Coordinates of C-alpha atoms and ligand atoms in Angstrom, one line a residue:
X43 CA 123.9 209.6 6.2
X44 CA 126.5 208.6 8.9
X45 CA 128.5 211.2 8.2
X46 CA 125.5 213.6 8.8
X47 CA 125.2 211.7 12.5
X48 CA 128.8 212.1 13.2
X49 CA 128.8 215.6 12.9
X50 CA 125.5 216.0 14.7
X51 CA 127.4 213.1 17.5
X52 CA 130.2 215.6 18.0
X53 CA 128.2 218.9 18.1
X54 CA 125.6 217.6 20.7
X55 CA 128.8 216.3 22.6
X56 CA 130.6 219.3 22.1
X57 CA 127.4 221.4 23.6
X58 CA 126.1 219.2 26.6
X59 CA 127.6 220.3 29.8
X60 CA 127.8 216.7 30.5
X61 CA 128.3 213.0 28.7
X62 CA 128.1 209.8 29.9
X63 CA 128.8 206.5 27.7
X64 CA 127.0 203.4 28.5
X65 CA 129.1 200.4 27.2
X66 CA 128.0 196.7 26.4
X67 CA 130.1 193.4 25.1
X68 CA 129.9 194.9 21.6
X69 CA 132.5 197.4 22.4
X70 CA 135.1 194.7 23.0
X71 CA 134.2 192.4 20.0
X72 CA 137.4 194.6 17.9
X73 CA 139.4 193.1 21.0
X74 CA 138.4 189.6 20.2
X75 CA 135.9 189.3 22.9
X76 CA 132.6 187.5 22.0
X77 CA 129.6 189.6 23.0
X78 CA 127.4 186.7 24.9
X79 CA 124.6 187.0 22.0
X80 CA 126.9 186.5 19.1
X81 CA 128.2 183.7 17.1
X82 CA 131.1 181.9 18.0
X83 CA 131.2 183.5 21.4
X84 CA 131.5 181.6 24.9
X85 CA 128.1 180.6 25.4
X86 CA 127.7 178.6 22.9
X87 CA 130.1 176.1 24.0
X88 CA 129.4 176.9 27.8
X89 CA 125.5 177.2 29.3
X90 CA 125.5 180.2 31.6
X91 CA 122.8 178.2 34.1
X92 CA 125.6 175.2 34.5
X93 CA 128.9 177.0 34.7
X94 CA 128.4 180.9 36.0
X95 CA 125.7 180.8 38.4
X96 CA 127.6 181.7 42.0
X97 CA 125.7 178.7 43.5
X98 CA 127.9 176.6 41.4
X99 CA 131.1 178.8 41.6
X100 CA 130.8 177.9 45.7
X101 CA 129.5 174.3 45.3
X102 CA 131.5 173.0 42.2
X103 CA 134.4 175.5 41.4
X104 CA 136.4 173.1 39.3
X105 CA 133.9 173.2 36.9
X106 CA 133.1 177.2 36.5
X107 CA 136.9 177.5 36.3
X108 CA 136.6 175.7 33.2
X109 CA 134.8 178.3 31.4
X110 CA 136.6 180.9 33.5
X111 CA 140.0 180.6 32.8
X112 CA 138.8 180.1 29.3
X113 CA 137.5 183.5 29.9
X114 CA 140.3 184.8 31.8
X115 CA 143.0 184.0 28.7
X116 CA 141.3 185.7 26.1
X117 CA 140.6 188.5 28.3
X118 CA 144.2 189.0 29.7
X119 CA 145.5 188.8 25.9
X120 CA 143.0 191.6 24.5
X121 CA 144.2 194.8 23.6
X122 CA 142.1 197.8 24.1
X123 CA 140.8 199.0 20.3
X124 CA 140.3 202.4 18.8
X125 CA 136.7 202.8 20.4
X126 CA 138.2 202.3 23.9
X127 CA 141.0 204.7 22.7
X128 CA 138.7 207.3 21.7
X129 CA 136.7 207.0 24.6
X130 CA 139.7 207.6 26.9
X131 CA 140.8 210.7 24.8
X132 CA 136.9 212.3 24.4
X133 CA 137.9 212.3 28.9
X134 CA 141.0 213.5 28.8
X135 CA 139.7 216.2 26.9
X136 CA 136.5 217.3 28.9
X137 CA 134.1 215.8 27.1
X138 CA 133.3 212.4 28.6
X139 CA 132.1 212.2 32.7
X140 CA 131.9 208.8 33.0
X141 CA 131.9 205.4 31.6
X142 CA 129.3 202.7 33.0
X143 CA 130.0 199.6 31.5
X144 CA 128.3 196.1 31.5
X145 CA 131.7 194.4 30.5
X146 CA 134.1 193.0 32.6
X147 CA 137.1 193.3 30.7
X148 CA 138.8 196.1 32.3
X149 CA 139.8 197.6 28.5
X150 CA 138.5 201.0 29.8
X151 CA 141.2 201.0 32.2
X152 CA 144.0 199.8 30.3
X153 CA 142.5 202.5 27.8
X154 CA 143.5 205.0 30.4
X155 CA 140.0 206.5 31.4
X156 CA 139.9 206.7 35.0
X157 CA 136.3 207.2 35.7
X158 CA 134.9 204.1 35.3
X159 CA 131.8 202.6 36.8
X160 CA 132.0 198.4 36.7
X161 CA 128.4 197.2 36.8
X162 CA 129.6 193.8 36.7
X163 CA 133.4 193.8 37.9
X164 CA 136.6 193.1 36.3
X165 CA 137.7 189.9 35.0
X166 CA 141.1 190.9 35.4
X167 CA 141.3 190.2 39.8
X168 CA 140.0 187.7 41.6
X169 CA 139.1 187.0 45.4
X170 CA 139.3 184.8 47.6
X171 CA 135.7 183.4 48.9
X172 CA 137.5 182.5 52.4
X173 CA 139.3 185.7 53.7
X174 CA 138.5 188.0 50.9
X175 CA 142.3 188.8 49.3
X176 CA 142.1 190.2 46.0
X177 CA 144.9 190.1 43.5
X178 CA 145.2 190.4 39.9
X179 CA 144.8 187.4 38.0
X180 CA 148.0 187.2 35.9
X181 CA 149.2 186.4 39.6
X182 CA 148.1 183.0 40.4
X183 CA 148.6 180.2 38.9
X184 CA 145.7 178.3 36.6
X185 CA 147.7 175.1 35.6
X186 CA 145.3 173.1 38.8
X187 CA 141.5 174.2 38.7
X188 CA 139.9 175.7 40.7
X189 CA 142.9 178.0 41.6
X190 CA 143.7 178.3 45.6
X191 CA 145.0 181.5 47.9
X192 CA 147.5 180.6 50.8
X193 CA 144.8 179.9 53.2
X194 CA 143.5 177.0 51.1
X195 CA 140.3 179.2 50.3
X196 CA 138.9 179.4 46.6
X197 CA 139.7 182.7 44.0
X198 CA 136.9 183.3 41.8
X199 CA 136.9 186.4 39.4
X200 CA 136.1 189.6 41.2
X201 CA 132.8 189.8 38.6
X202 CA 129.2 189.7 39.5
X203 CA 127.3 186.0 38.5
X204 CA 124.0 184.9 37.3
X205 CA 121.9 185.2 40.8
X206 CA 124.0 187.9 42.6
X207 CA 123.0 191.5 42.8
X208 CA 124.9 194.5 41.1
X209 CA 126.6 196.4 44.2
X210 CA 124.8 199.1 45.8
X211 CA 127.6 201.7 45.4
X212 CA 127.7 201.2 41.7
X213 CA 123.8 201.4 41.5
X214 CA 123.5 204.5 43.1
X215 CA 126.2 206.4 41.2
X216 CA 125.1 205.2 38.0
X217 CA 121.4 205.9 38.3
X218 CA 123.0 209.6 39.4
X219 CA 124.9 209.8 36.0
X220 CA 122.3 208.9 34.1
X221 CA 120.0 211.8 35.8
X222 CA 122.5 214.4 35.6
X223 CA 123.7 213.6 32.2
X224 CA 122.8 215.8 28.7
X225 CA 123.9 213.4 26.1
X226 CA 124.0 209.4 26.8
X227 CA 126.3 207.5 24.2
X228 CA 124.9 203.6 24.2
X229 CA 127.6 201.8 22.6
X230 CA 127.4 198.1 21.8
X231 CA 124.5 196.7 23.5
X232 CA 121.6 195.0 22.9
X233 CA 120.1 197.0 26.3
X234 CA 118.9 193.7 27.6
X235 CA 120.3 192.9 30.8
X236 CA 119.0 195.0 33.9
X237 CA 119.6 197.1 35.8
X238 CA 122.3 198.6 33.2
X239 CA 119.4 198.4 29.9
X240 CA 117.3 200.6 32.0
X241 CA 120.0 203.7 32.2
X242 CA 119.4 205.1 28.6
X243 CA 115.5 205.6 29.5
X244 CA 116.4 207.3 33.0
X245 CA 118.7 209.5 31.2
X246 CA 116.1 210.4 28.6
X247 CA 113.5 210.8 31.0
X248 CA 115.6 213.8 32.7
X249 CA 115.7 215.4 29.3
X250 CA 119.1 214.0 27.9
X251 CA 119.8 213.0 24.0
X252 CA 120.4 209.1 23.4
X253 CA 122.9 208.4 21.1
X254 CA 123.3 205.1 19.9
X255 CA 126.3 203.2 17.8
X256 CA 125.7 199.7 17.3
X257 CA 125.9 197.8 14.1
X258 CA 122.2 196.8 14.4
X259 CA 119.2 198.1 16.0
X260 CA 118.0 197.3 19.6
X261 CA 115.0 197.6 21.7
X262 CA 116.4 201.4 22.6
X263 CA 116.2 202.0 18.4
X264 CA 113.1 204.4 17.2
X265 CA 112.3 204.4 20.9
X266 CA 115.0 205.6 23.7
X267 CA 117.5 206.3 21.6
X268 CA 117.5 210.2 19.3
X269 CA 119.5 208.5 16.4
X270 CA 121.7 205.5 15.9
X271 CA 124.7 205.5 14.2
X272 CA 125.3 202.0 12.6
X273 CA 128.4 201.0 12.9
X274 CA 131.3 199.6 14.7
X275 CA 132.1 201.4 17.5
X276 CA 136.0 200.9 16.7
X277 CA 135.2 203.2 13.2
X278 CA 132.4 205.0 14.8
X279 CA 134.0 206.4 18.0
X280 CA 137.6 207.5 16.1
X281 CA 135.6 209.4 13.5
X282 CA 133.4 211.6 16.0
X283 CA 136.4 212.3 18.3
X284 CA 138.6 213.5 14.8
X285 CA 135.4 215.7 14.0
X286 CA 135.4 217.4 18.1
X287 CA 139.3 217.5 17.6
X288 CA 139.1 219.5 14.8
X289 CA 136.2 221.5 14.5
X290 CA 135.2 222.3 18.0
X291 CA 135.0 226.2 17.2
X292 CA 132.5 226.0 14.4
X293 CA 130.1 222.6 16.2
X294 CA 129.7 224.6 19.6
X295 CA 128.0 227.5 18.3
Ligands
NAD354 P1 125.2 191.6 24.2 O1 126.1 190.5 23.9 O2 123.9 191.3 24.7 O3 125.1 192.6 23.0 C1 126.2 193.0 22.3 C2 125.7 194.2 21.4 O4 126.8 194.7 20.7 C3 124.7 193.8 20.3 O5 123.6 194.8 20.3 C4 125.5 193.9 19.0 O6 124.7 194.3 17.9 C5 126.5 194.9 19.3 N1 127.8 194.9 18.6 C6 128.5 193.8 18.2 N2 129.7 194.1 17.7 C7 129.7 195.5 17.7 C8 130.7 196.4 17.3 N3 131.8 196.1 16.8 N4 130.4 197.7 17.5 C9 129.3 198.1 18.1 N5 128.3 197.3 18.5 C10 128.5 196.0 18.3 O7 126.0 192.4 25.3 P2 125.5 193.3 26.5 O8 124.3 194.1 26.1 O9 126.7 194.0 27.0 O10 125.1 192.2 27.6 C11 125.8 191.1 27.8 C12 126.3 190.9 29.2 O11 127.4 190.0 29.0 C13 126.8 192.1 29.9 O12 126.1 192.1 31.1 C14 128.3 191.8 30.2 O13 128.6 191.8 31.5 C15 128.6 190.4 29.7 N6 129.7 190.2 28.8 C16 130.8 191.0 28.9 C17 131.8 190.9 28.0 C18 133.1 191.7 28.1 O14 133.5 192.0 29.2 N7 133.7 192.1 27.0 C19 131.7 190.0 26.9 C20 130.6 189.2 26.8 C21 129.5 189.3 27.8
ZN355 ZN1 142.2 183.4 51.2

């Protein structure tokens, strides 16, 4: 049965004139990032309404840094995984446009695919909430929370929080992807969190196929989404890009 989606995966990739992928925490949990809904993950020892709402990032720092550098350590030790390797090759081979992602990890990047669209920012910089300097993270210093730039202001991650709005710039050219797009690939998530859950449905309402790999069904299953292929997206993602790589020819007719 999976084997049957792959190859119908890699033959609608192979014959849309365009394919975006839509990425969610579930992408990263081969990396050893919790997704926010899982067990064992960050929340569950952290409320999101006490430590990541950007009220309390500017009234109480020292306590969101708790959870952030938390945050900030696992991310700056994970390694990209074969998904985000395969989503960087299906690029640099023509096949992928674009990558929105809801994640902040910045694993696309260290993947190597360069057209990226960060719905919620990258973990991996912060900025200073005085005069605005950003700098990557691995540069300051975390030993004395919250963490301080030269003119005494406040760093906090350069991601979006609970109760700010997703920048306009990465709105618009999203929503644009997902219109112009013939094949959407949702890969792990649970298509929740707005405004990113409501891509897959503006893709499909300008005629593109929905292609899901998650290892369970969401609310896009049956519904959105054409087919899901269940599965990790680090087993999933290799297999259809080894299935373009080697039988492009006989897939695109
Ligand atoms: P989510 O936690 O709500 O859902 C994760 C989804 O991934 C689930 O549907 C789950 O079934 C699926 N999944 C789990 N493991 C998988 C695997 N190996 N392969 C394929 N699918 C798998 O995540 P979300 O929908 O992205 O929304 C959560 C929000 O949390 C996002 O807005 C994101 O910004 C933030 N977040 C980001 C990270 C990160 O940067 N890595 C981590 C946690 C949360
Ligand atoms: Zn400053």
């Amino acid at each position: 049965m999976t084997e049957e989606l792959i190859i119908r995966a890699a033959r609608d990739i192979i014959r849309a004139k365009k394919v975006v992928a839509l990425t969610g925490a579930g992408m990263s949990v081969e990396s050893g990032i919790a997704p926010f809904r899982g067990e064992g993950g960050i929340w569950e020892k952290y409320d999101p309404e006490e430590y990541a709402y950007i009220d309390i990032v500017r009234t109480n720092p020292g306590k969101s840094w708790i959870l952030l550098s938390e945050m900030q350590k696992e991310i700056t030790k994970a390694q990209p995984n074969p998904g985000h390797i395969s989503l960087a090759e299906l690029e640099r081979l023509g096949y992928l446009s674009s990558i929105i992602t809801q994640n902040v990890d910045g694993l696309h990047h260290e993947a190597g695919n360069k057209n990226i669209i960060e719905f919620h920012g990258n973990h991996r910089w912060v900025v200073c909430m005085e005069c605005g300097k950003r700098v990557k993270c691995t540069e300051i210093s975390l030993e004395k929370l919250p963490p301080r730039c030269e003119c005494q202001g406040v760093f906090k991650p350069d991601v979006i929080f609970f109760g700010e709005a997703i920048p306009y710039e990465a709105l618009t050219k999203s929503n644009q992807e997902a219109r112009s797009c013939e094949v959407m690939l949702v890969i792990g998530t649970s298509a929740v969190v707005q405004p990113a859950a409501s891509m897959p449905g503006i893709a499909k309402s300008s005629g593109a196929t929905i292609i899901e790999i998650n290892i369970e069904e969401t609310e896009l299953t049956g519904y959105i989404s054409d087919y899901l292929i269940k599965g990790k997206a680090g087993e999933v993602l290799p297999k259809i890009v080894n299935k373009i790589k080697n039988d492009a020819a006989n897939l695109s007719v």
